[in-house]
Coordinates of N, CA and C in Angstrom, one line a residue:
M1 N 2.9 1.6 -10.9 CA 1.8 2.6 -10.8 C 2.0 3.4 -9.6
K2 N 1.9 4.7 -9.7 CA 2.1 5.6 -8.6 C 0.8 5.7 -7.7
T3 N 1.0 5.7 -6.4 CA -0.1 5.7 -5.4 C -0.7 7.0 -5.5
P4 N -2.1 7.1 -5.6 CA -2.8 8.4 -5.5 C -2.5 9.1 -4.2
R5 N -2.6 10.4 -4.2 CA -2.3 11.1 -3.0 C -3.3 10.9 -1.9
I6 N -4.3 10.2 -2.1 CA -5.3 9.9 -1.0 C -4.6 9.0 0.0
A7 N -3.6 8.3 -0.3 CA -2.9 7.4 0.6 C -2.2 8.2 1.6
I8 N -1.7 9.4 1.3 CA -0.9 10.2 2.2 C -1.7 10.6 3.5
P9 N -3.0 11.1 3.3 CA -3.7 11.4 4.6 C -4.0 10.1 5.4
T10 N -4.3 9.1 4.7 CA -4.6 7.8 5.3 C -3.5 7.3 6.2
I11 N -2.3 7.2 5.6 CA -1.1 6.7 6.3 C -0.7 7.7 7.4
S12 N -0.8 9.0 7.1 CA -0.5 10.0 8.1 C -1.3 9.8 9.4
V13 N -2.6 9.7 9.2 CA -3.5 9.5 10.3 C -3.1 8.2 11.1
A14 N -3.0 7.2 10.3 CA -2.7 5.9 10.9 C -1.3 5.9 11.7
A15 N -0.3 6.5 11.1 CA 1.0 6.6 11.7 C 0.9 7.4 13.1
L16 N 0.1 8.4 13.1 CA -0.1 9.2 14.3 C -0.8 8.3 15.3
V17 N -1.9 7.6 14.9 CA -2.6 6.8 15.8 C -1.8 5.7 16.3
L18 N -1.0 5.0 15.5 CA -0.2 3.9 15.9 C 0.9 4.3 16.8
T19 N 1.5 5.4 16.6 CA 2.6 5.9 17.5 C 2.1 6.5 18.7
G20 N 0.8 7.1 18.7 CA 0.3 7.8 19.8 C -0.5 6.9 20.8
C21 N -0.9 5.8 20.4 CA -1.7 4.9 21.3 C -0.8 3.9 22.0
G22 N -0.9 3.9 23.3 CA -0.1 3.0 24.1 C -0.7 1.7 24.3
G23 N -1.9 1.5 24.1 CA -2.6 0.2 24.3 C -4.0 0.4 24.5
G24 N -4.7 -0.7 25.0 CA -6.1 -0.7 25.2 C -6.4 -2.0 25.8
D25 N -7.7 -2.2 26.0 CA -8.1 -3.5 26.6 C -8.2 -4.6 25.4
A26 N -8.3 -5.8 25.8 CA -8.3 -6.9 24.9 C -9.4 -6.9 23.9
D27 N -10.6 -6.4 24.3 CA -11.7 -6.3 23.4 C -11.5 -5.3 22.3
E28 N -10.8 -4.2 22.6 CA -10.5 -3.2 21.6 C -9.5 -3.7 20.6
A29 N -8.5 -4.4 21.1 CA -7.5 -4.9 20.2 C -8.1 -6.0 19.3
E30 N -8.9 -6.8 19.8 CA -9.6 -7.9 19.0 C -10.4 -7.2 18.0
A31 N -11.2 -6.2 18.3 CA -12.1 -5.6 17.3 C -11.2 -4.9 16.2
A32 N -10.1 -4.3 16.6 CA -9.2 -3.7 15.5 C -8.7 -4.8 14.6
D33 N -8.2 -5.9 15.2 CA -7.6 -7.0 14.4 C -8.7 -7.6 13.5
Q34 N -9.9 -7.6 13.8 CA -10.9 -8.2 13.0 C -11.6 -7.1 12.1
G35 N -11.1 -5.9 12.1 CA -11.7 -4.8 11.3 C -13.1 -4.6 11.8
G36 N -13.2 -4.5 13.1 CA -14.4 -4.4 13.9 C -15.3 -3.2 13.6
G37 N -15.2 -2.5 12.5 CA -16.0 -1.4 12.2 C -15.7 -0.1 13.1
D38 N -14.4 0.0 13.5 CA -14.0 1.2 14.3 C -13.9 2.4 13.4
H39 N -14.0 2.3 12.1 CA -13.7 3.4 11.3 C -15.1 4.1 10.8
S40 N -15.0 5.4 10.8 CA -16.2 6.1 10.2 C -16.3 5.8 8.7
E41 N -17.4 6.1 8.2 CA -17.6 5.9 6.7 C -16.6 6.6 5.9
E42 N -16.2 7.8 6.3 CA -15.3 8.6 5.6 C -13.9 8.0 5.6
V43 N -13.5 7.5 6.8 CA -12.2 6.9 7.0 C -12.2 5.6 6.2
Q44 N -13.3 4.8 6.3 CA -13.3 3.5 5.5 C -13.2 3.8 4.0
A45 N -13.8 4.9 3.5 CA -13.7 5.2 2.1 C -12.2 5.4 1.7
L46 N -11.5 6.2 2.6 CA -10.1 6.4 2.4 C -9.3 5.1 2.4
V47 N -9.6 4.2 3.3 CA -8.9 2.9 3.4 C -9.2 2.1 2.2
D48 N -10.4 2.1 1.7 CA -10.8 1.3 0.5 C -10.0 1.8 -0.7
E49 N -9.9 3.1 -0.8 CA -9.2 3.7 -1.9 C -7.7 3.5 -1.9
A50 N -7.2 3.5 -0.7 CA -5.8 3.3 -0.5 C -5.4 1.8 -0.8
Q51 N -6.3 0.9 -0.4 CA -6.1 -0.5 -0.7 C -6.1 -0.8 -2.2
D52 N -7.0 -0.1 -2.9 CA -7.1 -0.2 -4.4 C -5.8 0.4 -5.0
A53 N -5.2 1.4 -4.4 CA -4.1 2.1 -5.0 C -2.8 1.3 -4.9
G54 N -2.7 0.4 -3.9 CA -1.5 -0.4 -3.8 C -0.5 0.1 -2.7
A55 N 0.7 -0.3 -2.8 CA 1.7 0.0 -1.8 C 2.0 1.5 -1.7
V56 N 2.4 1.8 -0.4 CA 2.8 3.2 -0.1 C 4.3 3.2 0.3
T57 N 5.0 4.1 -0.3 CA 6.5 4.3 0.0 C 6.6 5.4 1.1
F58 N 7.2 5.0 2.2 CA 7.3 5.9 3.3 C 8.7 6.2 3.7
Y59 N 9.2 7.4 3.4 CA 10.5 7.8 3.8 C 10.5 8.4 5.2
S60 N 11.5 8.1 6.0 CA 11.6 8.7 7.3 C 13.0 8.6 7.8
M61 N 13.3 9.4 8.8 CA 14.6 9.4 9.5 C 14.5 8.8 10.9
I62 N 13.3 8.4 11.3 CA 13.1 7.8 12.6 C 13.8 6.5 12.7
D63 N 13.9 6.0 14.0 CA 14.6 4.7 14.2 C 14.1 3.6 13.4
E64 N 15.0 2.8 12.9 CA 14.6 1.7 11.9 C 13.5 0.8 12.5
S65 N 13.7 0.4 13.8 CA 12.7 -0.5 14.4 C 11.3 0.2 14.5
A66 N 11.3 1.5 14.8 CA 10.0 2.2 14.9 C 9.4 2.3 13.6
L67 N 10.2 2.6 12.6 CA 9.7 2.8 11.2 C 9.1 1.4 10.7
R68 N 9.7 0.4 11.0 CA 9.2 -1.0 10.5 C 8.0 -1.3 11.3
T69 N 7.9 -1.0 12.6 CA 6.7 -1.2 13.4 C 5.5 -0.5 12.9
I70 N 5.7 0.8 12.6 CA 4.6 1.6 12.0 C 4.1 1.0 10.7
A71 N 5.1 0.6 9.8 CA 4.7 0.0 8.5 C 4.0 -1.3 8.7
E72 N 4.5 -2.2 9.6 CA 3.8 -3.5 9.8 C 2.4 -3.3 10.4
E73 N 2.3 -2.5 11.4 CA 1.0 -2.3 12.0 C 0.0 -1.6 11.1
F74 N 0.5 -0.7 10.3 CA -0.4 0.0 9.3 C -0.9 -1.1 8.3
T75 N 0.0 -1.9 7.8 CA -0.4 -2.9 6.9 C -1.4 -3.9 7.5
E76 N -1.1 -4.3 8.7 CA -2.0 -5.2 9.4 C -3.4 -4.6 9.6
E77 N -3.4 -3.3 10.0 CA -4.7 -2.7 10.3 C -5.5 -2.3 9.1
Y78 N -4.8 -1.9 8.0 CA -5.6 -1.3 6.9 C -5.4 -2.1 5.6
G79 N -4.5 -3.1 5.6 CA -4.4 -4.0 4.4 C -3.7 -3.2 3.2
V80 N -2.9 -2.2 3.6 CA -2.1 -1.5 2.6 C -0.6 -1.7 2.9
E81 N 0.1 -2.3 1.9 CA 1.5 -2.5 2.1 C 2.2 -1.2 2.2
V82 N 3.1 -1.1 3.2 CA 4.0 0.1 3.3 C 5.4 -0.3 3.1
R83 N 6.1 0.4 2.2 CA 7.5 0.2 2.0 C 8.3 1.2 2.7
P84 N 8.9 0.9 3.9 CA 9.6 1.9 4.6 C 11.0 2.1 4.1
V85 N 11.4 3.3 4.0 CA 12.8 3.6 3.6 C 13.4 4.6 4.7
R86 N 14.4 4.1 5.4 CA 15.0 4.9 6.4 C 16.3 5.6 5.9
L87 N 16.4 6.9 6.1 CA 17.6 7.6 5.7 C 17.9 8.6 6.7
V88 N 19.1 9.0 6.9 CA 19.4 10.1 7.8 C 18.9 11.4 7.2
T89 N 18.6 12.4 8.0 CA 17.9 13.6 7.5 C 18.5 14.2 6.2
G90 N 19.8 14.4 6.2 CA 20.4 15.0 5.1 C 20.2 14.2 3.8
D91 N 20.4 12.9 3.9 CA 20.3 12.0 2.7 C 18.8 12.0 2.3
L92 N 17.9 12.0 3.3 CA 16.5 11.9 2.9 C 16.1 13.2 2.2
T93 N 16.5 14.3 2.7 CA 16.2 15.6 2.0 C 16.8 15.7 0.6
Q94 N 18.1 15.3 0.5 CA 18.7 15.3 -0.9 C 18.0 14.3 -1.8
R95 N 17.7 13.1 -1.3 CA 17.1 12.1 -2.2 C 15.7 12.6 -2.7
Y96 N 14.9 13.1 -1.8 CA 13.6 13.5 -2.2 C 13.6 14.7 -3.1
S97 N 14.5 15.7 -2.8 CA 14.7 16.9 -3.6 C 15.1 16.5 -5.0
A98 N 16.0 15.6 -5.1 CA 16.5 15.1 -6.5 C 15.3 14.4 -7.2
E99 N 14.6 13.6 -6.5 CA 13.5 12.9 -7.1 C 12.4 13.9 -7.6
A100 N 12.1 14.8 -6.7 CA 11.0 15.8 -7.0 C 11.5 16.7 -8.2
D101 N 12.7 17.1 -8.2 CA 13.3 18.0 -9.3 C 13.2 17.2 -10.6
S102 N 13.4 15.9 -10.6 CA 13.4 15.1 -11.9 C 11.9 14.8 -12.3
G103 N 11.0 15.0 -11.4 CA 9.6 14.7 -11.7 C 9.3 13.2 -11.4
S104 N 10.1 12.6 -10.7 CA 9.9 11.1 -10.4 C 10.0 10.8 -8.9
A105 N 9.3 11.6 -8.1 CA 9.4 11.4 -6.7 C 8.8 10.0 -6.3
V106 N 9.5 9.3 -5.5 CA 9.1 7.9 -5.2 C 8.2 7.9 -3.9
A107 N 8.6 8.7 -3.0 CA 7.9 8.7 -1.7 C 6.5 9.2 -1.8
D108 N 5.6 8.5 -1.1 CA 4.2 8.9 -1.0 C 4.0 9.7 0.3
L109 N 4.9 9.4 1.3 CA 4.8 10.0 2.6 C 6.2 10.2 3.1
I110 N 6.5 11.4 3.7 CA 7.8 11.7 4.3 C 7.5 12.1 5.7
L111 N 8.2 11.5 6.7 CA 8.1 11.9 8.1 C 9.5 12.3 8.5
M112 N 9.6 13.6 8.9 CA 10.8 14.2 9.4 C 10.5 14.9 10.7
T113 N 11.6 15.0 11.5 CA 11.4 15.8 12.7 C 12.4 17.0 12.7
Q114 N 12.1 18.0 13.5 CA 13.0 19.1 13.6 C 13.5 19.2 15.0
S115 N 14.8 19.3 15.1 CA 15.4 19.4 16.4 C 15.1 20.8 17.0
P116 N 14.8 20.9 18.3 CA 14.5 22.2 18.9 C 15.7 23.1 18.7
S117 N 16.9 22.6 18.6 CA 18.1 23.5 18.5 C 18.4 23.9 17.0
S118 N 17.7 23.3 16.1 CA 18.0 23.7 14.7 C 17.2 24.9 14.3
P119 N 17.7 25.7 13.4 CA 17.0 26.9 13.0 C 15.8 26.5 12.1
R120 N 14.7 27.2 12.2 CA 13.6 26.9 11.3 C 13.9 27.5 9.9
R121 N 13.6 26.7 8.9 CA 13.7 27.1 7.5 C 12.4 27.0 6.8
S122 N 12.1 27.9 6.0 CA 10.9 27.9 5.2 C 11.2 27.9 3.7
R123 N 10.6 27.0 3.0 CA 10.8 27.0 1.5 C 9.7 27.9 0.9
M124 N 8.8 28.4 1.7 CA 7.7 29.2 1.1 C 8.1 30.7 1.3
S125 N 7.9 31.4 0.2 CA 8.2 32.8 0.3 C 6.9 33.6 0.6
G126 N 7.0 34.7 1.3 CA 5.8 35.4 1.8 C 5.2 36.2 0.7

């Protein structure tokens, strides 16, 4: 079963939070581990829907250990399994494009970066 697109904003926000936070005191960590009600009602509704939807497939070109850490911490925090797939940028782009063209895209979320030295490309026409 394909994961509804509601999981995309949920995992996106969590990925940013997990990678952007460097730590906190022990009470905050314990509250998060116990699901201590740190989420607003709106976020909790997204989490509940994502849990009902099942696993999320996450394509990225970031370092393997960082990708696995994000996946593990997201699963621990929100109870949603994340299936990380690491590919180099060119392979990731080709794979997703081929999947999308065939109508069978597997990824629920794709995280890519752009090198400051690479030219910007837009797939959108003005």
